[in-house]
Short mmCIF file of the C-alpha atoms (twelve columns), coordinates in Angstrom:
data_MODEL
# 
_entry.id   MODEL 
# 
loop_
_atom_site.group_PDB 
_atom_site.id 
_atom_site.type_symbol 
_atom_site.label_atom_id 
_atom_site.label_alt_id 
_atom_site.label_comp_id 
_atom_site.label_asym_id 
_atom_site.label_seq_id 
_atom_site.Cartn_x 
_atom_site.Cartn_y 
_atom_site.Cartn_z 
_atom_site.pdbx_PDB_model_num 
ATOM 1   C CA . MET A 1   -5.245  -12.199 -77.136 1 
ATOM 2   C CA . ALA A 2   -5.111  -12.284 -73.373 1 
ATOM 3   C CA . PRO A 3   -8.272  -10.229 -72.846 1 
ATOM 4   C CA . LYS A 4   -10.307 -12.613 -74.997 1 
ATOM 5   C CA . LYS A 5   -9.331  -15.632 -72.886 1 
ATOM 6   C CA . ALA A 6   -10.388 -13.830 -69.699 1 
ATOM 7   C CA . ALA A 7   -13.779 -13.112 -71.199 1 
ATOM 8   C CA . ALA A 8   -14.207 -16.755 -72.271 1 
ATOM 9   C CA . LYS A 9   -13.581 -18.200 -68.799 1 
ATOM 10  C CA . PRO A 10  -16.640 -16.670 -66.998 1 
ATOM 11  C CA . GLU A 11  -18.955 -17.881 -69.743 1 
ATOM 12  C CA . ALA A 12  -17.635 -21.429 -69.372 1 
ATOM 13  C CA . ALA A 13  -18.133 -21.329 -65.599 1 
ATOM 14  C CA . LYS A 14  -21.747 -20.217 -66.036 1 
ATOM 15  C CA . ALA A 15  -22.431 -23.043 -68.451 1 
ATOM 16  C CA . ALA A 16  -20.933 -25.616 -66.052 1 
ATOM 17  C CA . LYS A 17  -23.106 -24.388 -63.149 1 
ATOM 18  C CA . ALA A 18  -26.240 -24.560 -65.230 1 
ATOM 19  C CA . ALA A 19  -25.417 -28.109 -66.326 1 
ATOM 20  C CA . LYS A 20  -25.034 -29.474 -62.743 1 
ATOM 21  C CA . PRO A 21  -28.311 -30.529 -61.107 1 
ATOM 22  C CA . ALA A 22  -29.007 -29.053 -57.644 1 
ATOM 23  C CA . PRO A 23  -28.581 -31.621 -54.844 1 
ATOM 24  C CA . LYS A 24  -31.808 -32.724 -53.173 1 
ATOM 25  C CA . LYS A 25  -32.288 -32.058 -49.469 1 
ATOM 26  C CA . VAL A 26  -32.708 -35.284 -47.538 1 
ATOM 27  C CA . ALA A 27  -35.450 -35.230 -44.849 1 
ATOM 28  C CA . ASP A 28  -34.280 -38.294 -42.865 1 
ATOM 29  C CA . LYS A 29  -32.402 -36.260 -40.189 1 
ATOM 30  C CA . ALA A 30  -34.960 -36.925 -37.420 1 
ATOM 31  C CA . PRO A 31  -33.845 -40.474 -36.535 1 
ATOM 32  C CA . ALA A 32  -30.170 -39.473 -36.773 1 
ATOM 33  C CA . GLY A 33  -30.784 -36.458 -34.439 1 
ATOM 34  C CA . ASP A 34  -31.569 -38.671 -31.393 1 
ATOM 35  C CA . ALA A 35  -28.455 -40.712 -31.968 1 
ATOM 36  C CA . GLU A 36  -26.266 -37.582 -32.248 1 
ATOM 37  C CA . LYS A 37  -27.496 -35.784 -29.072 1 
ATOM 38  C CA . ALA A 38  -25.356 -37.746 -26.648 1 
ATOM 39  C CA . PRO A 39  -22.161 -37.603 -28.718 1 
ATOM 40  C CA . ALA A 40  -22.683 -33.838 -29.269 1 
ATOM 41  C CA . LYS A 41  -22.620 -33.304 -25.491 1 
ATOM 42  C CA . ALA A 42  -19.541 -35.465 -25.192 1 
ATOM 43  C CA . VAL A 43  -17.858 -33.545 -28.006 1 
ATOM 44  C CA . ALA A 44  -18.671 -30.232 -26.345 1 
ATOM 45  C CA . ARG A 45  -17.217 -31.481 -23.042 1 
ATOM 46  C CA . ALA A 46  -14.142 -32.761 -24.801 1 
ATOM 47  C CA . LEU A 47  -13.625 -29.392 -26.497 1 
ATOM 48  C CA . LYS A 48  -14.065 -27.633 -23.177 1 
ATOM 49  C CA . MET A 49  -11.469 -29.878 -21.524 1 
ATOM 50  C CA . ARG A 50  -9.074  -29.396 -24.437 1 
ATOM 51  C CA . LYS A 51  -9.332  -25.633 -23.991 1 
ATOM 52  C CA . LYS A 52  -8.597  -26.005 -20.252 1 
ATOM 53  C CA . VAL A 53  -5.581  -28.219 -20.933 1 
ATOM 54  C CA . VAL A 54  -4.199  -25.791 -23.499 1 
ATOM 55  C CA . LYS A 55  -4.687  -22.769 -21.251 1 
ATOM 56  C CA . GLY A 56  -3.343  -24.457 -18.130 1 
ATOM 57  C CA . THR A 57  -4.496  -23.951 -14.544 1 
ATOM 58  C CA . HIS A 58  -4.016  -20.187 -14.527 1 
ATOM 59  C CA . GLY A 59  -5.501  -19.393 -17.941 1 
ATOM 60  C CA . THR A 60  -3.975  -16.996 -20.386 1 
ATOM 61  C CA . ARG A 61  -2.230  -14.001 -18.901 1 
ATOM 62  C CA . VAL A 62  -1.840  -10.641 -20.550 1 
ATOM 63  C CA . LYS A 63  1.153   -8.583  -19.529 1 
ATOM 64  C CA . LYS A 64  0.131   -5.117  -18.358 1 
ATOM 65  C CA . ILE A 65  1.637   -2.298  -20.352 1 
ATOM 66  C CA . ARG A 66  3.023   0.329   -17.996 1 
ATOM 67  C CA . THR A 67  2.677   3.891   -19.194 1 
ATOM 68  C CA . SER A 68  4.383   5.588   -16.235 1 
ATOM 69  C CA . VAL A 69  7.853   5.306   -14.747 1 
ATOM 70  C CA . LYS A 70  6.468   5.552   -11.210 1 
ATOM 71  C CA . PHE A 71  5.257   2.520   -9.280  1 
ATOM 72  C CA . TYR A 72  2.663   2.937   -6.554  1 
ATOM 73  C CA . ARG A 73  2.223   0.171   -4.014  1 
ATOM 74  C CA . PRO A 74  -1.186  -1.446  -4.502  1 
ATOM 75  C CA . LYS A 75  -3.710  -0.866  -1.736  1 
ATOM 76  C CA . THR A 76  -3.915  -4.146  0.133   1 
ATOM 77  C CA . PHE A 77  -6.325  -5.300  2.832   1 
ATOM 78  C CA . ARG A 78  -6.053  -3.558  6.190   1 
ATOM 79  C CA . ALA A 79  -7.988  -5.210  8.965   1 
ATOM 80  C CA . PRO A 80  -9.890  -2.905  11.333  1 
ATOM 81  C CA . ARG A 81  -8.584  -2.660  14.863  1 
ATOM 82  C CA . THR A 82  -9.993  -5.146  17.333  1 
ATOM 83  C CA . PRO A 83  -8.371  -4.212  20.641  1 
ATOM 84  C CA . LYS A 84  -8.279  -6.744  23.456  1 
ATOM 85  C CA . TYR A 85  -8.653  -4.062  26.132  1 
ATOM 86  C CA . PRO A 86  -9.425  -0.313  26.204  1 
ATOM 87  C CA . ARG A 87  -6.331  1.883   26.020  1 
ATOM 88  C CA . LYS A 88  -7.847  4.371   28.485  1 
ATOM 89  C CA . SER A 89  -9.492  3.121   31.660  1 
ATOM 90  C CA . THR A 90  -12.003 5.993   31.748  1 
ATOM 91  C CA . PRO A 91  -12.945 8.621   29.175  1 
ATOM 92  C CA . ARG A 92  -11.314 11.995  29.637  1 
ATOM 93  C CA . ARG A 93  -13.290 14.500  31.692  1 
ATOM 94  C CA . ASN A 94  -14.524 17.574  29.830  1 
ATOM 95  C CA . ARG A 95  -12.710 20.459  31.502  1 
ATOM 96  C CA . MET A 96  -14.951 23.097  29.916  1 
ATOM 97  C CA . ASP A 97  -18.114 22.512  31.902  1 
ATOM 98  C CA . ALA A 98  -20.559 25.275  32.878  1 
ATOM 99  C CA . TYR A 99  -18.780 25.978  36.183  1 
ATOM 100 C CA . ASN A 100 -15.414 26.467  34.478  1 
ATOM 101 C CA . ILE A 101 -16.776 28.549  31.597  1 
ATOM 102 C CA . ILE A 102 -18.340 31.218  33.800  1 
ATOM 103 C CA . LYS A 103 -15.950 32.371  36.507  1 
ATOM 104 C CA . HIS A 104 -18.024 35.111  38.212  1 
ATOM 105 C CA . PRO A 105 -20.447 37.957  37.464  1 
ATOM 106 C CA . LEU A 106 -19.091 41.471  37.167  1 
ATOM 107 C CA . THR A 107 -20.419 44.041  39.624  1 
ATOM 108 C CA . THR A 108 -18.938 47.320  38.405  1 
ATOM 109 C CA . GLU A 109 -21.029 50.469  37.926  1 
ATOM 110 C CA . SER A 110 -21.111 50.037  34.160  1 
ATOM 111 C CA . ALA A 111 -22.238 46.420  34.608  1 
ATOM 112 C CA . MET A 112 -25.055 47.563  36.937  1 
ATOM 113 C CA . LYS A 113 -26.106 50.139  34.362  1 
ATOM 114 C CA . LYS A 114 -26.292 47.356  31.737  1 
ATOM 115 C CA . ILE A 115 -28.488 45.296  34.090  1 
ATOM 116 C CA . GLU A 116 -30.941 48.168  34.592  1 
ATOM 117 C CA . ASP A 117 -31.021 49.661  31.085  1 
ATOM 118 C CA . ASN A 118 -30.293 46.857  28.607  1 
ATOM 119 C CA . ASN A 119 -31.587 43.733  30.418  1 
ATOM 120 C CA . THR A 120 -28.002 42.399  30.193  1 
ATOM 121 C CA . LEU A 121 -25.846 40.513  32.692  1 
ATOM 122 C CA . VAL A 122 -22.034 40.807  32.571  1 
ATOM 123 C CA . PHE A 123 -19.758 37.836  33.387  1 
ATOM 124 C CA . ILE A 124 -16.049 37.097  33.424  1 
ATOM 125 C CA . CYS A 125 -15.522 33.868  31.453  1 
ATOM 126 C CA . ASP A 126 -12.816 31.410  30.558  1 
ATOM 127 C CA . ILE A 127 -10.591 32.784  27.806  1 
ATOM 128 C CA . LYS A 128 -11.125 29.677  25.622  1 
ATOM 129 C CA . ALA A 129 -14.934 29.724  25.872  1 
ATOM 130 C CA . ASN A 130 -16.900 30.849  22.825  1 
ATOM 131 C CA . LYS A 131 -20.298 32.550  22.649  1 
ATOM 132 C CA . HIS A 132 -22.249 29.308  22.231  1 
ATOM 133 C CA . GLN A 133 -20.602 27.791  25.299  1 
ATOM 134 C CA . VAL A 134 -21.255 30.939  27.373  1 
ATOM 135 C CA . LYS A 135 -24.914 30.934  26.297  1 
ATOM 136 C CA . SER A 136 -25.443 27.275  27.233  1 
ATOM 137 C CA . ALA A 137 -23.560 27.707  30.542  1 
ATOM 138 C CA . VAL A 138 -25.729 30.677  31.617  1 
ATOM 139 C CA . LYS A 139 -28.848 28.754  30.588  1 
ATOM 140 C CA . LYS A 140 -27.754 25.741  32.665  1 
ATOM 141 C CA . LEU A 141 -26.553 27.603  35.754  1 
ATOM 142 C CA . TYR A 142 -29.319 30.184  36.145  1 
ATOM 143 C CA . ASP A 143 -32.281 28.588  34.279  1 
ATOM 144 C CA . ILE A 144 -32.847 31.601  32.037  1 
ATOM 145 C CA . ASN A 145 -33.212 32.048  28.279  1 
ATOM 146 C CA . VAL A 146 -30.515 34.092  26.576  1 
ATOM 147 C CA . SER A 147 -31.190 36.361  23.620  1 
ATOM 148 C CA . LYS A 148 -27.578 36.941  22.531  1 
ATOM 149 C CA . VAL A 149 -24.003 37.078  23.818  1 
ATOM 150 C CA . ASN A 150 -21.298 39.644  23.075  1 
ATOM 151 C CA . THR A 151 -17.731 39.001  24.184  1 
ATOM 152 C CA . LEU A 152 -14.502 40.932  24.434  1 
ATOM 153 C CA . VAL A 153 -11.036 40.277  25.824  1 
ATOM 154 C CA . ARG A 154 -9.938  42.833  28.379  1 
ATOM 155 C CA . PRO A 155 -6.398  44.260  28.434  1 
ATOM 156 C CA . ASP A 156 -5.637  42.166  31.537  1 
ATOM 157 C CA . GLY A 157 -6.276  38.982  29.478  1 
ATOM 158 C CA . GLN A 158 -9.695  38.026  30.847  1 
ATOM 159 C CA . LYS A 159 -12.757 37.495  28.679  1 
ATOM 160 C CA . LYS A 160 -15.876 39.516  29.456  1 
ATOM 161 C CA . ALA A 161 -19.296 38.375  28.217  1 
ATOM 162 C CA . TYR A 162 -22.359 40.600  27.897  1 
ATOM 163 C CA . VAL A 163 -25.328 38.225  28.131  1 
ATOM 164 C CA . ARG A 164 -28.585 39.784  26.877  1 
ATOM 165 C CA . LEU A 165 -31.586 38.025  28.397  1 
ATOM 166 C CA . ALA A 166 -34.779 37.105  26.562  1 
ATOM 167 C CA . PRO A 167 -37.612 39.682  26.849  1 
ATOM 168 C CA . ASP A 168 -39.629 37.455  29.230  1 
ATOM 169 C CA . TYR A 169 -36.790 37.515  31.827  1 
ATOM 170 C CA . ASP A 170 -35.793 40.557  33.879  1 
ATOM 171 C CA . ALA A 171 -32.066 41.040  34.497  1 
ATOM 172 C CA . LEU A 172 -32.727 42.795  37.867  1 
ATOM 173 C CA . ASP A 173 -34.649 39.771  39.222  1 
ATOM 174 C CA . VAL A 174 -31.961 37.370  37.995  1 
ATOM 175 C CA . ALA A 175 -29.218 39.574  39.518  1 
ATOM 176 C CA . ASN A 176 -31.049 39.545  42.887  1 
ATOM 177 C CA . LYS A 177 -31.403 35.768  42.689  1 
ATOM 178 C CA . ILE A 178 -27.673 35.380  41.936  1 
ATOM 179 C CA . GLY A 179 -26.737 37.806  44.687  1 
ATOM 180 C CA . ILE A 180 -25.044 40.535  42.635  1 
ATOM 181 C CA . ILE A 181 -27.245 43.323  43.972  1 
# 
């Protein structure tokens, strides 16, 4: 008998809904709308204040879930240095200037042969000088353009540089000007 009662209930509900008349929509909301505008603002403000009071001054806080056993110190603000006076009175002098890089030209027979045949000058240089420094030093000291520089360290610990001059310069003329020949 239970299934029959369940079937009877939905039919009764349908009949009750059909019997009730639908409520009419009232169109006199316009005058009431002006009167409710001010209280609606006040209600909104009151709700906002209630939320602030409930949360407190700091708001709601969520505890961070740590997934690692290690703790790294957070990176805090580090102010840039603003020194009151310079730590060095004068900047350090560059010890590798052109006069220290090139010590002297080499005047051996093989060096003279290089001057005549290969348009190349041979110099003894500072051991710490590299090819770029030798090239710029020769350019500055003798006002000549350099094609390329080859270097080697001699068994006595000195560095020798073979400086090939550009085609528009003659090594013999430059050697005479320097005073090698």
